[in-house]
Amino acid sequence: MAKKDRYAVFGSPIKHSKSPRIHQLFAEQTQQALEYTAKEVTSERFKESVVAFFAKGGRGLNCTLPLKELAWAFADLTTKRAELSRAVNTLIIQDDDRILGDNTDGCGLITDLTVNHDLALTKSRILILGAGGACRGILAPILECSPHQLVLANRTQQKASDLAAEFCIFGDIDGCGFADLKGQQFDLIINATSASLADEMLPLQDDLLTPGGICYDLAYGNRPTAFVRWGVEHNAKKSLDGLGMLVEQAAEAFFLWRSVRPQTKPVIDALNAARNFVSEV
Ligand code: ATR
């Protein structure tokens, strides 16, 4: 039997990564002969681990927390979307052995919002919470959808203002602190802070979400995040977590590696069934 092409995800912690399951399902569905494993790799071991992986014939890598910025710095060449986000989640070995770095996170989010959930972003007043790496990765793809309004709010207001100033070349965007949101309402609120990881809730006013609006947490877990619960409690039409984005960014990486686009819905359904919770109300 021919040897299977090897792929992997590196990160720390990595034990609970859903990526091996996602790529296994993609491979079965598209009949691609590949294996995909998860490996615990810390920042300190990143470079030697990546070099060893490709030296042994690995074809492509995903990098997750805390390695995305290191992967961006490591890649021999990068795509425009990776440059804008200053982060790389997908490495691909080229025919000339150079390593190309791309970032499929932003496009994964947009596909989940617009295709899977049928949201018209052009008509939406959008609020993004947070101004760290996760936020940077989604700003350009969202602005390219020409939203009706885009506001970026962060605990440390200066970081939101700085990011807004950097990305205003792509469209209208305002940066502010949480307190400045008083009196404003949004159709879509995206949580890009790391507060969910600590199950912490942000100080959001009760009338921040338009009645029937959508909440979306970039984070995900085996139970609803604090922000997803906030959305449910504040009458969101849908209160979603980042599982759909996770599968969509993986599908885009799979396409970059294999030139085959897998169907994502059956995989999202399988993962939701496995955690016994569908992030939708
Ligand atoms: P990531 O790469 O996941 O975005 P990061 O760069 O460390 O991580 O950024 C974390 C983001 O979550 C920041 O916007 C941070 O706000 P500050 O810039 O003020 O630090 C935000 N964040 C984390 N915990 C938070 C909390 N409990 N309340 C509000 N914001 C929080």
mmCIF file of C-alpha atoms and ligand atoms in Angstrom:
data_model
loop_
_atom_site.group_PDB
_atom_site.id
_atom_site.type_symbol
_atom_site.label_atom_id
_atom_site.label_comp_id
_atom_site.label_asym_id
_atom_site.label_seq_id
_atom_site.Cartn_x
_atom_site.Cartn_y
_atom_site.Cartn_z
ATOM 1 C CA MET A 1 0.000 0.000 0.000
ATOM 2 C CA ALA A 2 1.241 3.506 -0.820
ATOM 3 C CA LYS A 3 2.459 5.533 2.162
ATOM 4 C CA LYS A 4 -0.035 8.083 3.363
ATOM 5 C CA ASP A 5 0.853 11.778 3.191
ATOM 6 C CA ARG A 6 1.455 13.132 6.681
ATOM 7 C CA TYR A 7 -0.121 16.227 8.241
ATOM 8 C CA ALA A 8 -0.304 17.402 11.841
ATOM 9 C CA VAL A 9 -1.372 20.119 14.233
ATOM 10 C CA PHE A 10 1.166 21.539 16.675
ATOM 11 C CA GLY A 11 0.200 23.488 19.786
ATOM 12 C CA SER A 12 0.173 23.527 23.552
ATOM 13 C CA PRO A 13 -2.068 22.347 25.086
ATOM 14 C CA ILE A 14 -3.137 20.040 22.248
ATOM 15 C CA LYS A 15 -4.657 16.991 23.972
ATOM 16 C CA HIS A 16 -8.266 18.023 23.341
ATOM 17 C CA SER A 17 -7.744 19.227 19.758
ATOM 18 C CA LYS A 18 -10.597 18.320 17.426
ATOM 19 C CA SER A 19 -8.446 18.816 14.321
ATOM 20 C CA PRO A 20 -7.348 15.148 13.902
ATOM 21 C CA ARG A 21 -10.999 14.051 13.951
ATOM 22 C CA ILE A 22 -12.002 16.816 11.501
ATOM 23 C CA HIS A 23 -9.261 15.978 9.004
ATOM 24 C CA GLN A 24 -9.895 12.247 9.342
ATOM 25 C CA LEU A 25 -13.562 12.867 8.439
ATOM 26 C CA PHE A 26 -12.529 15.116 5.523
ATOM 27 C CA ALA A 27 -10.093 12.451 4.268
ATOM 28 C CA GLU A 28 -12.705 9.682 4.436
ATOM 29 C CA GLN A 29 -15.300 11.824 2.728
ATOM 30 C CA THR A 30 -12.994 12.854 -0.138
ATOM 31 C CA GLN A 31 -11.100 9.534 -0.262
ATOM 32 C CA GLN A 32 -7.728 11.149 0.291
ATOM 33 C CA ALA A 33 -4.935 8.926 1.609
ATOM 34 C CA LEU A 34 -3.512 10.965 4.459
ATOM 35 C CA GLU A 35 -2.855 10.829 8.170
ATOM 36 C CA TYR A 36 -3.213 13.765 10.537
ATOM 37 C CA THR A 37 -1.931 13.746 14.092
ATOM 38 C CA ALA A 38 -1.784 16.206 17.003
ATOM 39 C CA LYS A 39 1.511 16.937 18.704
ATOM 40 C CA GLU A 40 2.228 18.839 21.898
ATOM 41 C CA VAL A 41 4.772 21.496 20.897
ATOM 42 C CA THR A 42 5.703 24.453 23.104
ATOM 43 C CA SER A 43 7.007 27.785 21.812
ATOM 44 C CA GLU A 44 10.528 26.791 22.863
ATOM 45 C CA ARG A 45 10.436 23.601 20.746
ATOM 46 C CA PHE A 46 8.532 25.114 17.813
ATOM 47 C CA LYS A 47 11.316 25.663 15.304
ATOM 48 C CA GLU A 48 13.109 22.335 15.741
ATOM 49 C CA SER A 49 9.780 20.462 15.706
ATOM 50 C CA VAL A 50 8.641 22.069 12.455
ATOM 51 C CA VAL A 51 12.007 21.581 10.757
ATOM 52 C CA ALA A 52 12.033 17.898 11.816
ATOM 53 C CA PHE A 53 8.443 17.358 10.660
ATOM 54 C CA PHE A 54 9.090 18.630 7.138
ATOM 55 C CA ALA A 55 12.550 16.995 6.954
ATOM 56 C CA LYS A 56 10.843 13.637 7.570
ATOM 57 C CA GLY A 57 8.456 14.176 4.662
ATOM 58 C CA GLY A 58 5.509 15.923 6.347
ATOM 59 C CA ARG A 59 3.329 17.700 3.781
ATOM 60 C CA GLY A 60 1.513 20.306 5.848
ATOM 61 C CA LEU A 61 1.012 21.615 9.358
ATOM 62 C CA ASN A 62 -1.580 23.462 11.337
ATOM 63 C CA CYS A 63 -0.323 25.638 14.168
ATOM 64 C CA THR A 64 -2.541 26.664 17.029
ATOM 65 C CA LEU A 65 -2.068 28.484 20.330
ATOM 66 C CA PRO A 66 0.517 29.672 21.252
ATOM 67 C CA LEU A 67 2.388 29.101 17.988
ATOM 68 C CA LYS A 68 0.596 31.166 15.323
ATOM 69 C CA GLU A 69 2.870 34.222 15.533
ATOM 70 C CA LEU A 70 5.964 31.994 15.581
ATOM 71 C CA ALA A 71 4.681 30.162 12.488
ATOM 72 C CA TRP A 72 4.208 33.525 10.765
ATOM 73 C CA ALA A 73 7.816 34.485 11.557
ATOM 74 C CA PHE A 74 9.069 31.042 10.524
ATOM 75 C CA ALA A 75 7.444 30.732 7.080
ATOM 76 C CA ASP A 76 9.680 31.371 4.058
ATOM 77 C CA LEU A 77 6.818 33.168 2.345
ATOM 78 C CA THR A 78 3.357 34.198 3.458
ATOM 79 C CA THR A 79 0.008 35.037 1.907
ATOM 80 C CA LYS A 80 -1.498 38.520 2.158
ATOM 81 C CA ARG A 81 -4.094 37.373 4.701
ATOM 82 C CA ALA A 82 -1.338 35.894 6.880
ATOM 83 C CA GLU A 83 0.603 39.170 6.676
ATOM 84 C CA LEU A 84 -2.439 41.192 7.726
ATOM 85 C CA SER A 85 -3.150 38.953 10.684
ATOM 86 C CA ARG A 86 0.551 38.571 11.553
ATOM 87 C CA ALA A 87 -0.302 34.965 12.325
ATOM 88 C CA VAL A 88 -0.147 31.668 10.445
ATOM 89 C CA ASN A 89 -2.292 28.624 11.186
ATOM 90 C CA THR A 90 -1.390 26.598 8.081
ATOM 91 C CA LEU A 91 2.050 25.701 6.719
ATOM 92 C CA ILE A 92 2.456 24.079 3.320
ATOM 93 C CA ILE A 93 5.636 22.696 1.808
ATOM 94 C CA GLN A 94 6.159 23.896 -1.756
ATOM 95 C CA ASP A 95 7.710 22.007 -4.662
ATOM 96 C CA ASP A 96 10.947 23.955 -4.108
ATOM 97 C CA ASP A 97 10.890 22.957 -0.391
ATOM 98 C CA ARG A 98 10.116 26.475 0.774
ATOM 99 C CA ILE A 99 7.442 26.685 3.466
ATOM 100 C CA LEU A 100 4.390 28.808 2.671
ATOM 101 C CA GLY A 101 2.426 30.243 5.604
ATOM 102 C CA ASP A 102 -1.268 31.061 5.324
ATOM 103 C CA ASN A 103 -4.032 31.984 7.744
ATOM 104 C CA THR A 104 -7.432 30.397 7.136
ATOM 105 C CA ASP A 105 -9.085 31.563 10.399
ATOM 106 C CA GLY A 106 -10.721 34.723 9.035
ATOM 107 C CA CYS A 107 -12.134 33.022 5.974
ATOM 108 C CA GLY A 108 -13.366 30.173 8.198
ATOM 109 C CA LEU A 109 -15.352 32.654 10.272
ATOM 110 C CA ILE A 110 -16.811 34.419 7.227
ATOM 111 C CA THR A 111 -17.890 31.094 5.665
ATOM 112 C CA ASP A 112 -19.524 29.971 8.894
ATOM 113 C CA LEU A 113 -21.390 33.269 9.294
ATOM 114 C CA THR A 114 -22.456 33.817 5.700
ATOM 115 C CA VAL A 115 -22.856 30.305 4.276
ATOM 116 C CA ASN A 116 -23.727 28.106 7.257
ATOM 117 C CA HIS A 117 -25.798 30.745 9.045
ATOM 118 C CA ASP A 118 -26.931 32.794 6.074
ATOM 119 C CA LEU A 119 -25.990 36.152 7.580
ATOM 120 C CA ALA A 120 -25.874 39.220 5.353
ATOM 121 C CA LEU A 121 -22.902 41.111 6.779
ATOM 122 C CA THR A 122 -23.414 44.115 4.483
ATOM 123 C CA LYS A 123 -26.606 44.904 6.377
ATOM 124 C CA SER A 124 -25.157 44.252 9.827
ATOM 125 C CA ARG A 125 -23.981 46.551 12.562
ATOM 126 C CA ILE A 126 -21.114 44.480 13.937
ATOM 127 C CA LEU A 127 -19.319 44.737 17.265
ATOM 128 C CA ILE A 128 -16.071 42.850 17.894
ATOM 129 C CA LEU A 129 -14.971 42.448 21.506
ATOM 130 C CA GLY A 130 -11.211 42.200 22.048
ATOM 131 C CA ALA A 131 -8.131 43.578 20.314
ATOM 132 C CA GLY A 132 -5.616 40.733 20.526
ATOM 133 C CA GLY A 133 -4.371 38.223 17.967
ATOM 134 C CA ALA A 134 -7.755 36.579 17.455
ATOM 135 C CA CYS A 135 -9.298 39.938 16.592
ATOM 136 C CA ARG A 136 -6.485 40.928 14.219
ATOM 137 C CA GLY A 137 -7.047 37.724 12.237
ATOM 138 C CA ILE A 138 -10.688 38.487 11.437
ATOM 139 C CA LEU A 139 -10.644 42.246 10.830
ATOM 140 C CA ALA A 140 -9.680 42.397 7.157
ATOM 141 C CA PRO A 141 -12.042 39.561 6.064
ATOM 142 C CA ILE A 142 -14.937 41.244 7.901
ATOM 143 C CA LEU A 143 -14.190 44.677 6.461
ATOM 144 C CA GLU A 144 -13.988 43.136 2.982
ATOM 145 C CA CYS A 145 -17.665 42.167 3.453
ATOM 146 C CA SER A 146 -18.494 45.920 3.780
ATOM 147 C CA PRO A 147 -20.556 45.749 6.984
ATOM 148 C CA HIS A 148 -23.030 48.529 7.675
ATOM 149 C CA GLN A 149 -20.988 49.425 10.770
ATOM 150 C CA LEU A 150 -17.967 47.913 12.526
ATOM 151 C CA VAL A 151 -16.941 48.778 16.077
ATOM 152 C CA LEU A 152 -14.060 47.276 17.974
ATOM 153 C CA ALA A 153 -14.267 47.447 21.773
ATOM 154 C CA ASN A 154 -11.557 46.365 24.150
ATOM 155 C CA ARG A 155 -10.889 46.445 27.899
ATOM 156 C CA THR A 156 -7.690 48.347 27.098
ATOM 157 C CA GLN A 157 -9.173 51.008 24.870
ATOM 158 C CA GLN A 158 -5.875 52.103 23.318
ATOM 159 C CA LYS A 159 -5.359 48.682 21.715
ATOM 160 C CA ALA A 160 -8.766 48.893 20.024
ATOM 161 C CA SER A 161 -8.023 52.403 18.753
ATOM 162 C CA ASP A 162 -4.609 51.331 17.430
ATOM 163 C CA LEU A 163 -6.044 48.321 15.571
ATOM 164 C CA ALA A 164 -8.879 50.416 14.142
ATOM 165 C CA ALA A 165 -6.346 52.972 12.877
ATOM 166 C CA GLU A 166 -4.293 50.210 11.261
ATOM 167 C CA PHE A 167 -7.232 48.545 9.504
ATOM 168 C CA CYS A 168 -9.223 51.638 8.471
ATOM 169 C CA ILE A 169 -7.718 51.356 4.973
ATOM 170 C CA PHE A 170 -10.054 48.385 4.449
ATOM 171 C CA GLY A 171 -13.240 50.189 5.482
ATOM 172 C CA ASP A 172 -14.966 52.134 8.255
ATOM 173 C CA ILE A 173 -14.015 50.906 11.704
ATOM 174 C CA ASP A 174 -14.117 52.552 15.137
ATOM 175 C CA GLY A 175 -12.115 51.495 18.185
ATOM 176 C CA CYS A 176 -13.327 52.169 21.735
ATOM 177 C CA GLY A 177 -13.516 50.936 25.326
ATOM 178 C CA PHE A 178 -16.433 48.911 26.754
ATOM 179 C CA ALA A 179 -17.874 51.951 28.542
ATOM 180 C CA ASP A 180 -18.195 53.809 25.213
ATOM 181 C CA LEU A 181 -20.733 51.226 23.994
ATOM 182 C CA LYS A 182 -23.464 52.743 26.165
ATOM 183 C CA GLY A 183 -26.510 53.629 24.068
ATOM 184 C CA GLN A 184 -25.348 51.584 21.044
ATOM 185 C CA GLN A 185 -26.895 48.381 19.665
ATOM 186 C CA PHE A 186 -25.497 45.768 17.321
ATOM 187 C CA ASP A 187 -26.968 43.041 15.094
ATOM 188 C CA LEU A 188 -23.919 40.809 15.443
ATOM 189 C CA ILE A 189 -21.556 40.685 18.423
ATOM 190 C CA ILE A 190 -18.368 38.652 18.018
ATOM 191 C CA ASN A 191 -16.351 37.747 21.090
ATOM 192 C CA ALA A 192 -12.658 37.703 20.175
ATOM 193 C CA THR A 193 -11.377 38.084 23.734
ATOM 194 C CA SER A 194 -9.775 35.224 25.615
ATOM 195 C CA ALA A 195 -12.238 35.726 28.502
ATOM 196 C CA SER A 196 -14.214 32.620 27.449
ATOM 197 C CA LEU A 197 -11.192 30.424 27.977
ATOM 198 C CA ALA A 198 -11.340 31.387 31.661
ATOM 199 C CA ASP A 199 -15.171 31.178 31.616
ATOM 200 C CA GLU A 200 -15.268 34.891 32.462
ATOM 201 C CA MET A 201 -18.053 37.175 31.288
ATOM 202 C CA LEU A 202 -17.393 40.646 29.923
ATOM 203 C CA PRO A 203 -19.048 43.763 31.397
ATOM 204 C CA LEU A 204 -21.652 44.182 28.650
ATOM 205 C CA GLN A 205 -24.799 46.262 28.973
ATOM 206 C CA ASP A 206 -28.097 44.384 28.745
ATOM 207 C CA ASP A 207 -29.390 46.196 25.651
ATOM 208 C CA LEU A 208 -26.193 45.827 23.572
ATOM 209 C CA LEU A 209 -27.673 43.228 21.209
ATOM 210 C CA THR A 210 -30.494 44.195 18.850
ATOM 211 C CA PRO A 211 -33.546 42.026 19.651
ATOM 212 C CA GLY A 212 -33.166 38.972 17.420
ATOM 213 C CA GLY A 213 -29.461 39.670 16.841
ATOM 214 C CA ILE A 214 -26.648 37.120 16.703
ATOM 215 C CA CYS A 215 -23.851 36.379 19.178
ATOM 216 C CA TYR A 216 -20.727 34.540 18.033
ATOM 217 C CA ASP A 217 -17.871 33.412 20.259
ATOM 218 C CA LEU A 218 -14.643 32.550 18.455
ATOM 219 C CA ALA A 219 -13.909 30.182 21.338
ATOM 220 C CA TYR A 220 -15.677 26.828 21.656
ATOM 221 C CA GLY A 221 -15.879 23.984 24.106
ATOM 222 C CA ASN A 222 -17.865 20.953 25.098
ATOM 223 C CA ARG A 223 -20.399 23.190 26.796
ATOM 224 C CA PRO A 224 -21.647 26.713 26.004
ATOM 225 C CA THR A 225 -19.100 29.434 26.735
ATOM 226 C CA ALA A 226 -19.938 32.306 29.103
ATOM 227 C CA PHE A 227 -20.494 34.579 26.094
ATOM 228 C CA VAL A 228 -22.766 32.049 24.344
ATOM 229 C CA ARG A 229 -24.793 31.848 27.561
ATOM 230 C CA TRP A 230 -24.933 35.664 27.677
ATOM 231 C CA GLY A 231 -26.376 35.633 24.133
ATOM 232 C CA VAL A 232 -29.029 33.093 25.098
ATOM 233 C CA GLU A 233 -29.948 35.161 28.151
ATOM 234 C CA HIS A 234 -30.215 38.316 26.037
ATOM 235 C CA ASN A 235 -32.609 36.900 23.461
ATOM 236 C CA ALA A 236 -30.193 36.299 20.612
ATOM 237 C CA LYS A 237 -31.772 34.667 17.555
ATOM 238 C CA LYS A 238 -28.674 32.497 17.478
ATOM 239 C CA SER A 239 -25.878 32.317 20.026
ATOM 240 C CA LEU A 240 -23.031 30.431 18.406
ATOM 241 C CA ASP A 241 -19.606 29.300 19.407
ATOM 242 C CA GLY A 242 -16.554 28.861 17.173
ATOM 243 C CA LEU A 243 -17.016 25.195 16.287
ATOM 244 C CA GLY A 244 -18.273 26.067 12.802
ATOM 245 C CA MET A 245 -15.330 28.409 12.265
ATOM 246 C CA LEU A 246 -12.968 25.671 13.427
ATOM 247 C CA VAL A 247 -14.319 23.234 10.834
ATOM 248 C CA GLU A 248 -14.370 25.872 8.076
ATOM 249 C CA GLN A 249 -10.764 26.977 8.692
ATOM 250 C CA ALA A 250 -9.796 23.299 8.608
ATOM 251 C CA ALA A 251 -11.641 22.819 5.311
ATOM 252 C CA GLU A 252 -9.745 25.741 3.799
ATOM 253 C CA ALA A 253 -6.427 24.266 5.010
ATOM 254 C CA PHE A 254 -7.429 20.866 3.606
ATOM 255 C CA PHE A 255 -8.168 22.538 0.282
ATOM 256 C CA LEU A 256 -4.770 24.278 0.263
ATOM 257 C CA TRP A 257 -3.038 20.954 0.909
ATOM 258 C CA ARG A 258 -5.114 18.593 -1.246
ATOM 259 C CA SER A 259 -6.855 20.847 -3.828
ATOM 260 C CA VAL A 260 -10.115 19.166 -2.821
ATOM 261 C CA ARG A 261 -12.853 20.987 -0.939
ATOM 262 C CA PRO A 262 -14.586 18.785 1.646
ATOM 263 C CA GLN A 263 -18.197 19.234 2.688
ATOM 264 C CA THR A 264 -18.281 20.791 6.123
ATOM 265 C CA LYS A 265 -21.881 20.340 7.255
ATOM 266 C CA PRO A 266 -21.640 16.600 7.996
ATOM 267 C CA VAL A 267 -18.468 17.228 9.972
ATOM 268 C CA ILE A 268 -19.978 20.091 12.000
ATOM 269 C CA ASP A 269 -23.003 17.856 12.673
ATOM 270 C CA ALA A 270 -20.766 14.979 13.787
ATOM 271 C CA LEU A 271 -18.801 17.210 16.184
ATOM 272 C CA ASN A 272 -21.961 18.715 17.618
ATOM 273 C CA ALA A 273 -23.382 15.223 18.131
ATOM 274 C CA ALA A 274 -20.168 14.114 19.852
ATOM 275 C CA ARG A 275 -20.344 16.977 22.379
ATOM 276 C CA ASN A 276 -24.101 16.599 22.772
ATOM 277 C CA PHE A 277 -24.643 20.341 22.370
ATOM 278 C CA VAL A 278 -25.508 22.388 19.302
ATOM 279 C CA SER A 279 -24.434 26.001 19.703
ATOM 280 C CA GLU A 280 -27.657 27.463 18.448
ATOM 281 C CA VAL A 281 -30.810 28.600 20.199
HETATM 282 P P1 ATR B 1 -5.698 36.302 21.482
HETATM 283 O O1 ATR B 1 -4.501 36.071 20.646
HETATM 284 O O2 ATR B 1 -6.481 35.066 21.831
HETATM 285 O O3 ATR B 1 -6.585 37.378 20.960
HETATM 286 P P2 ATR B 1 -4.413 38.074 23.343
HETATM 287 O O4 ATR B 1 -3.609 38.699 22.273
HETATM 288 O O5 ATR B 1 -3.775 37.770 24.661
HETATM 289 O O6 ATR B 1 -5.106 36.741 22.905
HETATM 290 O O7 ATR B 1 -5.663 39.022 23.599
HETATM 291 C C1 ATR B 1 -6.617 38.710 24.535
HETATM 292 C C2 ATR B 1 -7.781 39.690 24.371
HETATM 293 O O8 ATR B 1 -8.797 39.332 25.310
HETATM 294 C C3 ATR B 1 -7.429 41.118 24.672
HETATM 295 O O9 ATR B 1 -8.237 41.953 23.879
HETATM 296 C C4 ATR B 1 -7.792 41.245 26.158
HETATM 297 O O10 ATR B 1 -8.064 42.539 26.557
HETATM 298 P P3 ATR B 1 -6.828 43.540 26.963
HETATM 299 O O11 ATR B 1 -6.211 43.990 25.673
HETATM 300 O O12 ATR B 1 -7.466 44.636 27.706
HETATM 301 O O13 ATR B 1 -5.879 42.707 27.795
HETATM 302 C C5 ATR B 1 -9.052 40.437 26.184
HETATM 303 N N1 ATR B 1 -9.410 39.872 27.497
HETATM 304 C C6 ATR B 1 -8.898 38.780 28.107
HETATM 305 N N2 ATR B 1 -9.517 38.549 29.278
HETATM 306 C C7 ATR B 1 -10.441 39.519 29.421
HETATM 307 C C8 ATR B 1 -11.412 39.835 30.434
HETATM 308 N N3 ATR B 1 -11.539 39.079 31.531
HETATM 309 N N4 ATR B 1 -12.185 40.905 30.248
HETATM 310 C C9 ATR B 1 -12.065 41.669 29.149
HETATM 311 N N5 ATR B 1 -11.185 41.434 28.148
HETATM 312 C C10 ATR B 1 -10.383 40.368 28.285
#
